Amino acid sequence: MSDVVEKTLSALPGLFDSQTGAARITSRLRQLVKSITELTSKNEEESLIKQELSSMKEQVSSPNTSMMREIMVRAMYCEMLGYDASFTYIHAIKLAQQGGVLEKRVGYLAVSLFLNEGHELLLLLVNTVLKDLQSTNVIEAYMALTVVAQVFPKDMIPAVLPLLEDKLSYPKEIIRRKAVLALYKFYLIAPNQVQHIHAKFRKALCDRDPGVMTSSLHIYLQLITESPDDYKDLTGSFVTILKQVVGGKLPVDFNYHNVPAPWLQIQLLRILSLLGKEDRSTSELMYEVLDESLRRAEMNHNITYAILYECVKAIYTIHPKAELLEKAARCIGNFVLSPKINLRYLGLKALTYVVQHDAKLALQHQMTIIECLDHTDFTIKRETLELLFRITNAQNVTVIVEKMLDFLHGCSDEHTIIHLVGKVAELAEKFAPDNSWFIQTMNDVFSTGGDLLQQDVPNNFLRLLAEGSESKEEDDQLRLYAVNSYLTVLKGDASHLPQRFLQVMSWVLGEYAHLQESVDQREVIRLLTQLLDQRSVSSETRVWILSALTKISEGQTDLILDLAESLSSSQDTVLRQQAQELRQLSQDSQLYEWVLPRGAPWDSMEVDSSLSFLDGFVSEALAAGAAPYKPPHQRQEELCEDRALNLEPYSFSLPVSLSSCSITDRQSPTLLSVSSGLSGNSTELSQKAGSSTLILEGVKRVWGRDGYLRQNETTAPPVDEPSAAVQPSGQQEAAERLEPQPEPSTQNQDKLQLASSLFVGLGAGSSMSLLGKSEAPPPRFRKKPRPHESSSSSSSGTSERSSDSSSRSSHSTTDSFLYGSLLEEEPATSISAFSHTPKSSTANGLAQNKDTKEDRRANTSQILGGDMVIVRPNTFQDKHPSLVSSDLTALLPADLKDLPHSDVISLTSDPSLSLSSCRLFRDEALLLVILISNCTETVIKDVAVQLTCEELETASLRGNVMNCLEGNSTSVCHYALLMDEPHTNVSFTGTVSYQTQPGHTNTLSFSGTLSAADFIRPLVVSTEEYGKLWLSLSHDVKQNLKLLTDASDPLRTTLNALKDALQLHVVDIIGSEGIVACRLLSGAPCLLHCRVNGAALAMWLRSPHPALPDCILYHCQRALAQH
Amino acid sequence: MIKFLLMVNKQGQTRLSKYYEQVELGKRAALEADVVRGCLARRKEECSFVEYKDYKLVYRQYAALFIVVGITENENELSIYELVHNFVEVLDKYFSRVSELDIMFNLDKVHIILDEMILNGHIVETNKNRILAPLLALDKMAES
C-alpha cells in the first residue's frame, strides 16, 4: 500500500507536507529525501545531516522495530553523503535478527553496506545467519546466503560451510545459485577452506539450471587463471555450454535485446582463451565455437560488439588458426571504422592487444589511427598512443615519441603523465637513433614528468650512462653530450626544474664534467653552487649537488673551502656534515685520491649485494625475535591481500611490468606460428623460412617502407599463385577504402606522410626481423650484464637497489671512509687484522675455500663500514698445496673413513708446521678434522691444539695433544661439533703450540668459518609423513628464489643443486611442485615446499625452530647464486 | 572487475553509491566529486569511457542522472556500458517508468536489485525476471 502512496508522491513532489495517515511511517524519510533534493550548499548539507543524525540517535534508543527499517535507510543516506553513522551498525544487525521479512532484508543490506570484512560487529551476525540458513523459509535462506556472499568473517567460515554445501542440492535454483556464489566468496578470502569441495563446483557447473551454471563460472574463471593446466579437461564442457548459449538454447528471458545471455558468453570466452593459451590441442577444440560466435554476433547492437571484442581477443590469445585470425582481423576493421565513437574506442583497444601478436595489422588501419591521434577526445587519443607504443621500432621511434611528448605537454592528469612518461623513457632507451636525440628526449621526460616520475626512470638512465656499452668511446660521447646539454640547461633559468632532473644533472656533472675539456671546471662548480642557493631546491637535491661538487672539487680548494664555510652554519645537519667531509677531502689530496679514484672503471667497484656482512647482525636480531625480512614483492603480495580501492595519486608498479611490455619480449613462439598459419604452411618445421617468404608474396603491398605505394605501381598478386588465398580480404577492403583520392588535399598528404613515418618498419619487408628475437635489431643501449643479478624475476628489486647504490657509489665510499674507525692506512691492513694470523700472506690461504673467501670479503667490508669494497687483486700464492683426499683417508681412523667429507683446506702455516682442516659429516655431529703436518726434517715436540667456538658445542675431541711429531709427517686431531641454535655462519679460532727446541714454545693461531650447511642433514621421510609433519610445524617463511632455468627440467635441476649443496632430502617432485626435508643434525626438522612460479622458485619453509628456516633459506639462496 | 557503481545527478549530488572494494568513508566524497567532474566535462560526441587513476570509468546518462561504473583495465567497457542499461531497464520494469525520485525514495530496494546483479564486483545475474524475483517475493510477503 505504501508503494501506491509513494508512486503518487513521486509524481506530486509538491504535496510532501500534506501527507498523513499511512504515509506517516516513512514521513521522516520523506522529509529527509525532500530536504536533500533542496540542498544548495555543502554547509546546508552538513547541518541537515547533523540534525538527522541526532534525531536518529534519539529514535534508536526507543525499541520500536517498525521504525527501524526507515532509520536504516536514513543512515544509508548519511553514510552515502560521507557522514559517520556508526551508532546504527549494531541496530542493523539487530534488525537482521529480529525484523520481519522486508526489515530483515534491509537489516542485512545495511550490514553489507556499512561493515567491511574485518569489522568486529560481524561476529554478532553469525548466529542470525546460521539460524536463517537453517530456516525452512526460502526467502530467509536466500537473504542469509546473499549476505554471506558479501561480507562474512573469515574465521567463522567453518561454522557455515556444511550448511552451504547442503544448499548446493536445494531444490530451488535461487538457493543453489546463491550458495555457489557464497562459496566463490569463500574461495576468494580463504581458498584453503573450500579445497575439499572442488568436486561440488563441478556439479554446479553441470547443474540443470543455467543460472547455477553461470554462477559456477566465476569460480572457474578464478581457478583457471591461477592454474590453467588443472582444468584442461573441462574445455569440452565450456565449449558445449557456449555452443548451446550461442545457438539460443537458453530460455528467452536470458536474452538481452535478442542476444542470448551476452555476459555469459563473454565469461565463457574469457575462460576459453585462458585454457587455449599456448596449448594447441586444447585450442583446436574451440575453433568451431569461436567461429560460430563470430558469425552469430552480426546484429548491430553494442552488446554484440562487446561479445565480438572478447571473441577477437580469445582468437588472438589461443593457438592461432589462419582462418579465424583473418575473420577476427576483419572484425577489428568493423570496429575501428565505425562511426560510433564507443566502438572505435573498443576497436583501438582490440588493435592494441592484437598488434602484440601481429604488428602488421596496424598497417591496415594506419589512416584511422592517425585520425584518432588527432581526435579531440582525450580517451581516444590516449588509447591511440598506447597502440603506437606497442608498434614502436627503431625506425619510427622519433615520430611516435614526438607524438607522445606533444600529448604530454597538453595533459594535466597526473596519473596519465606518470604512466606515459615512463613509456617514453622506455622507448628512448630501447630505440634511440642517436645521442643527441636520446639526451634531448630524456631531458623532456625529466622536465615533463617532474617529481611524479617513478624513481626507476632516473635510476635506469643513470645506470645506462654509468655502465655504458662495450665501446668506451661511444659511452664517453654520450656522457659528453649529456654534460654539454646540462650545462646549457643550467645556464638558463633552473628555478622551475623538477628536483629529480636537478639530481640527475648534478650526478652526471659530478661524474663526467671532466670529459668536457673546453669548459673550465670552475664554471661547473659555479653553476652547481648557484643551484645550492636557490630556495626551490630541496634538501635531498642539495645532497646530490654537494656529492657532485665533492667529485669535481679537485684542485679548486679555494672555491670549495668557501662553499664548505658557508654551509657549515646550515640548519640542515646532513648538509653540514657533507660540508665537513668536503673540507676534509679538499685539504688532503691523498685521501681524496683514495676515496674518489678518478676514472676508475665500474668493474673495479664491487658491491656486496647480498649484504652478507650483515649476517651476524641479522641472525642476532632474528634470535632476539625480530620479524624476518620480506622481499618487496612478497610485501606487495600481502598488501594486495587486503587491497582497497587505491585513492592515492598513483601506485608504484614494479618495473617488472614495464619490462614485460617491451615488444621484443613478446616475440613468443606463438607469433611464429601465427605467421605460419597465415601462410597456410602446415609443416611446423619450416615455419620460419616459409612464413617470411610467403607473406612477402601473399600480402598485397599497399604500404611500403616509404609509405603508401600507389595502386598502379603495385602489381597485384596473380590469382593462381598458391599463396593468394591467404591474403586477408579485410586487408584488401581496408586498402581499397584507404586508397587516396586522385588529388589528395594537402591535409591528406600530411597525413600520408605521417603514416609513412609512423608505420615504417612494420611492413612485410621488415616482418622477418619481427619474427624472431635473435633477428630483432639490437637495442642501441645495450646494458652490460650485471654480475649481481640473482634472478630474472627478482631483478627488478635487485637492480634497483644496486643501481641505487652504484649511482651513489662515490658518496658512500666517502661515508665509509669518514666513519670507518678502523681505517688507518689502507684496506690491506684491515684484512690482516681480521685473520689473526702472523702473516698476511698465509691469511690468503683461506681463500681456497670458496665460502671462506666470500666471508673474508664480507668481513673486510664490515670493517670498512660501508657496503662498497674496492677489491684489490689477489696477490697471494698458495705455497702449501692442499692434501688430496686419498692422503686424508689414509690418515683418518678406521671408523671415520667412510663418512662423507669436504675438501681439505689449508688453515695456516709457518716454517715448521702447516695446518689444514676438513669437515666430516656424521649424522649427529660435524667432525672438524685438523691435520697438523710437520714441514721440517726434525721432530717437533709437545704439539697441542686448542679450538674455541662460542656458538658451537664441542662434544668430543681426540688427538689434540701429541708428544712428538716426526719430520715430514702428519697427525690428525678431530672435534665433534654440535649446533643447537641455528647460525648462518660461525667462526672458530684456535691455536697450536709446539716446541722445536726444548723450552722454546711457538704458537701458531688459526681461524676458520663453518656454515650452517655443514650441520644440515637429510631427513628421510615419506610423502605422507611429510604431510603430517608439515601441519604440525609452526614457524614458516616464504620466499621466492632463483630457478635454474638452463636445464630441461628446471625444478629438478634446482632441487638437485640444493641437495648437493645442502644435503637435503628430496621427498617427492610432483609436476611443478617439490617437497624437500632436512634437519639440523639430529635435532629440529625443516620442511621445504617448492613450487615453480614463473621464472622463480617459490619456497615455503616450515620448522619448529624459528630461526632455522631463515638460515636454510640463506644457504639455498647462496647455493643457487653460486650455481 | 567492477570497483564501484555510482548514480549521480547533473549537480554532482550522489543518489546511490556502491563500492565493491573498501574505500574509507572520508575519501568517498572526494572520489565521487572527481568522478562526476570527469564525466560532466565530456561532450556528447565523445566516447563513454574515461581513464581515471588506475581504472576506467564507464558512464551513461539518463535524463539528469549519470550512472558511472569504475572498472579495472581488463574489463570489457562496452559490456559494462550495456550492463548499466540493463540495470536501468530492470529499474524501469520494477518502478514502471523510473525517475530520480523513485530511486531516492526506494534507496533500499534499488540496492537490493543491484545486489542481485553485481556481487563482489562481478556480474552475477542479468536475467530481468530472476533479478526481480526475490524483491517481488519480499514485497508480497510484506503486504500480506
mmCIF file with all atom_site columns, N, CA, C and O in Angstrom, chain A residues 277-301:
data_model
loop_
_atom_site.group_PDB
_atom_site.id
_atom_site.type_symbol
_atom_site.label_atom_id
_atom_site.label_alt_id
_atom_site.label_comp_id
_atom_site.label_asym_id
_atom_site.label_entity_id
_atom_site.label_seq_id
_atom_site.pdbx_PDB_ins_code
_atom_site.Cartn_x
_atom_site.Cartn_y
_atom_site.Cartn_z
_atom_site.occupancy
_atom_site.B_iso_or_equiv
_atom_site.pdbx_formal_charge
_atom_site.auth_seq_id
_atom_site.auth_comp_id
_atom_site.auth_asym_id
_atom_site.auth_atom_id
_atom_site.pdbx_PDB_model_num
ATOM 1   N N  . LYS A 1 277 ? 45.402 -20.828 -24.321 1.00 0.00 ? 277 LYS A N  1
ATOM 2   C CA . LYS A 1 277 ? 46.650 -20.081 -24.459 1.00 0.00 ? 277 LYS A CA 1
ATOM 3   C C  . LYS A 1 277 ? 47.836 -21.044 -24.508 1.00 0.00 ? 277 LYS A C  1
ATOM 4   O O  . LYS A 1 277 ? 48.010 -21.875 -23.624 1.00 0.00 ? 277 LYS A O  1
ATOM 5   N N  . GLU A 1 278 ? 48.616 -20.916 -25.568 1.00 0.00 ? 278 GLU A N  1
ATOM 6   C CA . GLU A 1 278 ? 49.819 -21.726 -25.736 1.00 0.00 ? 278 GLU A CA 1
ATOM 7   C C  . GLU A 1 278 ? 49.539 -23.226 -25.604 1.00 0.00 ? 278 GLU A C  1
ATOM 8   O O  . GLU A 1 278 ? 50.323 -23.968 -25.033 1.00 0.00 ? 278 GLU A O  1
ATOM 9   N N  . ASP A 1 279 ? 48.404 -23.640 -26.071 1.00 0.00 ? 279 ASP A N  1
ATOM 10  C CA . ASP A 1 279 ? 48.084 -25.056 -25.990 1.00 0.00 ? 279 ASP A CA 1
ATOM 11  C C  . ASP A 1 279 ? 47.326 -25.439 -27.258 1.00 0.00 ? 279 ASP A C  1
ATOM 12  O O  . ASP A 1 279 ? 46.145 -25.154 -27.413 1.00 0.00 ? 279 ASP A O  1
ATOM 13  N N  . ARG A 1 280 ? 48.026 -26.065 -28.143 1.00 0.00 ? 280 ARG A N  1
ATOM 14  C CA . ARG A 1 280 ? 47.474 -26.314 -29.459 1.00 0.00 ? 280 ARG A CA 1
ATOM 15  C C  . ARG A 1 280 ? 46.269 -27.248 -29.408 1.00 0.00 ? 280 ARG A C  1
ATOM 16  O O  . ARG A 1 280 ? 45.228 -26.955 -29.996 1.00 0.00 ? 280 ARG A O  1
ATOM 17  N N  . SER A 1 281 ? 46.418 -28.361 -28.696 1.00 0.00 ? 281 SER A N  1
ATOM 18  C CA . SER A 1 281 ? 45.345 -29.351 -28.774 1.00 0.00 ? 281 SER A CA 1
ATOM 19  C C  . SER A 1 281 ? 44.074 -28.823 -28.119 1.00 0.00 ? 281 SER A C  1
ATOM 20  O O  . SER A 1 281 ? 42.970 -29.070 -28.595 1.00 0.00 ? 281 SER A O  1
ATOM 21  N N  . THR A 1 282 ? 44.219 -28.076 -27.016 1.00 0.00 ? 282 THR A N  1
ATOM 22  C CA . THR A 1 282 ? 43.032 -27.502 -26.381 1.00 0.00 ? 282 THR A CA 1
ATOM 23  C C  . THR A 1 282 ? 42.408 -26.456 -27.300 1.00 0.00 ? 282 THR A C  1
ATOM 24  O O  . THR A 1 282 ? 41.183 -26.374 -27.422 1.00 0.00 ? 282 THR A O  1
ATOM 25  N N  . SER A 1 283 ? 43.255 -25.669 -27.943 1.00 0.00 ? 283 SER A N  1
ATOM 26  C CA . SER A 1 283 ? 42.735 -24.625 -28.826 1.00 0.00 ? 283 SER A CA 1
ATOM 27  C C  . SER A 1 283 ? 41.908 -25.231 -29.951 1.00 0.00 ? 283 SER A C  1
ATOM 28  O O  . SER A 1 283 ? 40.887 -24.668 -30.356 1.00 0.00 ? 283 SER A O  1
ATOM 29  N N  . GLU A 1 284 ? 42.372 -26.371 -30.439 1.00 0.00 ? 284 GLU A N  1
ATOM 30  C CA . GLU A 1 284 ? 41.661 -26.980 -31.563 1.00 0.00 ? 284 GLU A CA 1
ATOM 31  C C  . GLU A 1 284 ? 40.209 -27.310 -31.226 1.00 0.00 ? 284 GLU A C  1
ATOM 32  O O  . GLU A 1 284 ? 39.336 -27.273 -32.081 1.00 0.00 ? 284 GLU A O  1
ATOM 33  N N  . LEU A 1 285 ? 39.969 -27.590 -29.945 1.00 0.00 ? 285 LEU A N  1
ATOM 34  C CA . LEU A 1 285 ? 38.607 -27.913 -29.522 1.00 0.00 ? 285 LEU A CA 1
ATOM 35  C C  . LEU A 1 285 ? 37.671 -26.721 -29.664 1.00 0.00 ? 285 LEU A C  1
ATOM 36  O O  . LEU A 1 285 ? 36.459 -26.878 -29.758 1.00 0.00 ? 285 LEU A O  1
ATOM 37  N N  . MET A 1 286 ? 38.221 -25.527 -29.626 1.00 0.00 ? 286 MET A N  1
ATOM 38  C CA . MET A 1 286 ? 37.326 -24.362 -29.549 1.00 0.00 ? 286 MET A CA 1
ATOM 39  C C  . MET A 1 286 ? 37.216 -23.574 -30.849 1.00 0.00 ? 286 MET A C  1
ATOM 40  O O  . MET A 1 286 ? 36.453 -22.627 -30.931 1.00 0.00 ? 286 MET A O  1
ATOM 41  N N  . TYR A 1 287 ? 37.988 -23.947 -31.872 1.00 0.00 ? 287 TYR A N  1
ATOM 42  C CA . TYR A 1 287 ? 37.942 -23.184 -33.120 1.00 0.00 ? 287 TYR A CA 1
ATOM 43  C C  . TYR A 1 287 ? 36.515 -23.058 -33.655 1.00 0.00 ? 287 TYR A C  1
ATOM 44  O O  . TYR A 1 287 ? 36.078 -21.987 -34.056 1.00 0.00 ? 287 TYR A O  1
ATOM 45  N N  . GLU A 1 288 ? 35.816 -24.193 -33.616 1.00 0.00 ? 288 GLU A N  1
ATOM 46  C CA . GLU A 1 288 ? 34.500 -24.214 -34.226 1.00 0.00 ? 288 GLU A CA 1
ATOM 47  C C  . GLU A 1 288 ? 33.547 -23.239 -33.532 1.00 0.00 ? 288 GLU A C  1
ATOM 48  O O  . GLU A 1 288 ? 32.867 -22.438 -34.170 1.00 0.00 ? 288 GLU A O  1
ATOM 49  N N  . VAL A 1 289 ? 33.549 -23.292 -32.186 1.00 0.00 ? 289 VAL A N  1
ATOM 50  C CA . VAL A 1 289 ? 32.591 -22.457 -31.465 1.00 0.00 ? 289 VAL A CA 1
ATOM 51  C C  . VAL A 1 289 ? 32.972 -20.978 -31.566 1.00 0.00 ? 289 VAL A C  1
ATOM 52  O O  . VAL A 1 289 ? 32.109 -20.108 -31.617 1.00 0.00 ? 289 VAL A O  1
ATOM 53  N N  . LEU A 1 290 ? 34.258 -20.699 -31.648 1.00 0.00 ? 290 LEU A N  1
ATOM 54  C CA . LEU A 1 290 ? 34.679 -19.301 -31.813 1.00 0.00 ? 290 LEU A CA 1
ATOM 55  C C  . LEU A 1 290 ? 34.205 -18.783 -33.164 1.00 0.00 ? 290 LEU A C  1
ATOM 56  O O  . LEU A 1 290 ? 33.726 -17.646 -33.284 1.00 0.00 ? 290 LEU A O  1
ATOM 57  N N  . ASP A 1 291 ? 34.340 -19.635 -34.158 1.00 0.00 ? 291 ASP A N  1
ATOM 58  C CA . ASP A 1 291 ? 33.895 -19.270 -35.484 1.00 0.00 ? 291 ASP A CA 1
ATOM 59  C C  . ASP A 1 291 ? 32.400 -18.962 -35.465 1.00 0.00 ? 291 ASP A C  1
ATOM 60  O O  . ASP A 1 291 ? 31.942 -17.958 -36.014 1.00 0.00 ? 291 ASP A O  1
ATOM 61  N N  . GLU A 1 292 ? 31.670 -19.836 -34.761 1.00 0.00 ? 292 GLU A N  1
ATOM 62  C CA . GLU A 1 292 ? 30.227 -19.650 -34.698 1.00 0.00 ? 292 GLU A CA 1
ATOM 63  C C  . GLU A 1 292 ? 29.869 -18.353 -33.959 1.00 0.00 ? 292 GLU A C  1
ATOM 64  O O  . GLU A 1 292 ? 28.975 -17.624 -34.374 1.00 0.00 ? 292 GLU A O  1
ATOM 65  N N  . SER A 1 293 ? 30.595 -18.086 -32.867 1.00 0.00 ? 293 SER A N  1
ATOM 66  C CA . SER A 1 293 ? 30.338 -16.846 -32.121 1.00 0.00 ? 293 SER A CA 1
ATOM 67  C C  . SER A 1 293 ? 30.535 -15.633 -33.009 1.00 0.00 ? 293 SER A C  1
ATOM 68  O O  . SER A 1 293 ? 29.736 -14.702 -32.998 1.00 0.00 ? 293 SER A O  1
ATOM 69  N N  . LEU A 1 294 ? 31.597 -15.664 -33.789 1.00 0.00 ? 294 LEU A N  1
ATOM 70  C CA . LEU A 1 294 ? 31.863 -14.539 -34.693 1.00 0.00 ? 294 LEU A CA 1
ATOM 71  C C  . LEU A 1 294 ? 30.707 -14.383 -35.677 1.00 0.00 ? 294 LEU A C  1
ATOM 72  O O  . LEU A 1 294 ? 30.278 -13.274 -35.980 1.00 0.00 ? 294 LEU A O  1
ATOM 73  N N  . ARG A 1 295 ? 30.248 -15.515 -36.171 1.00 0.00 ? 295 ARG A N  1
ATOM 74  C CA . ARG A 1 295 ? 29.231 -15.500 -37.205 1.00 0.00 ? 295 ARG A CA 1
ATOM 75  C C  . ARG A 1 295 ? 27.886 -15.020 -36.652 1.00 0.00 ? 295 ARG A C  1
ATOM 76  O O  . ARG A 1 295 ? 27.197 -14.219 -37.270 1.00 0.00 ? 295 ARG A O  1
ATOM 77  N N  . ARG A 1 296 ? 27.564 -15.532 -35.460 1.00 0.00 ? 296 ARG A N  1
ATOM 78  C CA . ARG A 1 296 ? 26.251 -15.215 -34.884 1.00 0.00 ? 296 ARG A CA 1
ATOM 79  C C  . ARG A 1 296 ? 26.150 -13.752 -34.458 1.00 0.00 ? 296 ARG A C  1
ATOM 80  O O  . ARG A 1 296 ? 25.072 -13.182 -34.446 1.00 0.00 ? 296 ARG A O  1
ATOM 81  N N  . ALA A 1 297 ? 27.253 -13.206 -34.035 1.00 0.00 ? 297 ALA A N  1
ATOM 82  C CA . ALA A 1 297 ? 27.210 -11.853 -33.480 1.00 0.00 ? 297 ALA A CA 1
ATOM 83  C C  . ALA A 1 297 ? 27.226 -10.824 -34.602 1.00 0.00 ? 297 ALA A C  1
ATOM 84  O O  . ALA A 1 297 ? 28.124 -10.008 -34.700 1.00 0.00 ? 297 ALA A O  1
ATOM 85  N N  . GLU A 1 298 ? 26.233 -10.901 -35.451 1.00 0.00 ? 298 GLU A N  1
ATOM 86  C CA . GLU A 1 298 ? 26.252 -9.986  -36.590 1.00 0.00 ? 298 GLU A CA 1
ATOM 87  C C  . GLU A 1 298 ? 25.308 -8.815  -36.399 1.00 0.00 ? 298 GLU A C  1
ATOM 88  O O  . GLU A 1 298 ? 25.348 -7.848  -37.133 1.00 0.00 ? 298 GLU A O  1
ATOM 89  N N  . MET A 1 299 ? 24.470 -8.942  -35.374 1.00 0.00 ? 299 MET A N  1
ATOM 90  C CA . MET A 1 299 ? 23.497 -7.883  -35.170 1.00 0.00 ? 299 MET A CA 1
ATOM 91  C C  . MET A 1 299 ? 24.195 -6.583  -34.789 1.00 0.00 ? 299 MET A C  1
ATOM 92  O O  . MET A 1 299 ? 25.208 -6.602  -34.123 1.00 0.00 ? 299 MET A O  1
ATOM 93  N N  . ASN A 1 300 ? 23.610 -5.508  -35.244 1.00 0.00 ? 300 ASN A N  1
ATOM 94  C CA . ASN A 1 300 ? 24.256 -4.231  -34.990 1.00 0.00 ? 300 ASN A CA 1
ATOM 95  C C  . ASN A 1 300 ? 23.785 -3.656  -33.655 1.00 0.00 ? 300 ASN A C  1
ATOM 96  O O  . ASN A 1 300 ? 22.941 -2.786  -33.595 1.00 0.00 ? 300 ASN A O  1
ATOM 97  N N  . HIS A 1 301 ? 24.322 -4.192  -32.586 1.00 0.00 ? 301 HIS A N  1
ATOM 98  C CA . HIS A 1 301 ? 23.990 -3.672  -31.266 1.00 0.00 ? 301 HIS A CA 1
ATOM 99  C C  . HIS A 1 301 ? 25.264 -3.671  -30.437 1.00 0.00 ? 301 HIS A C  1
ATOM 100 O O  . HIS A 1 301 ? 26.108 -4.540  -30.606 1.00 0.00 ? 301 HIS A O  1
#
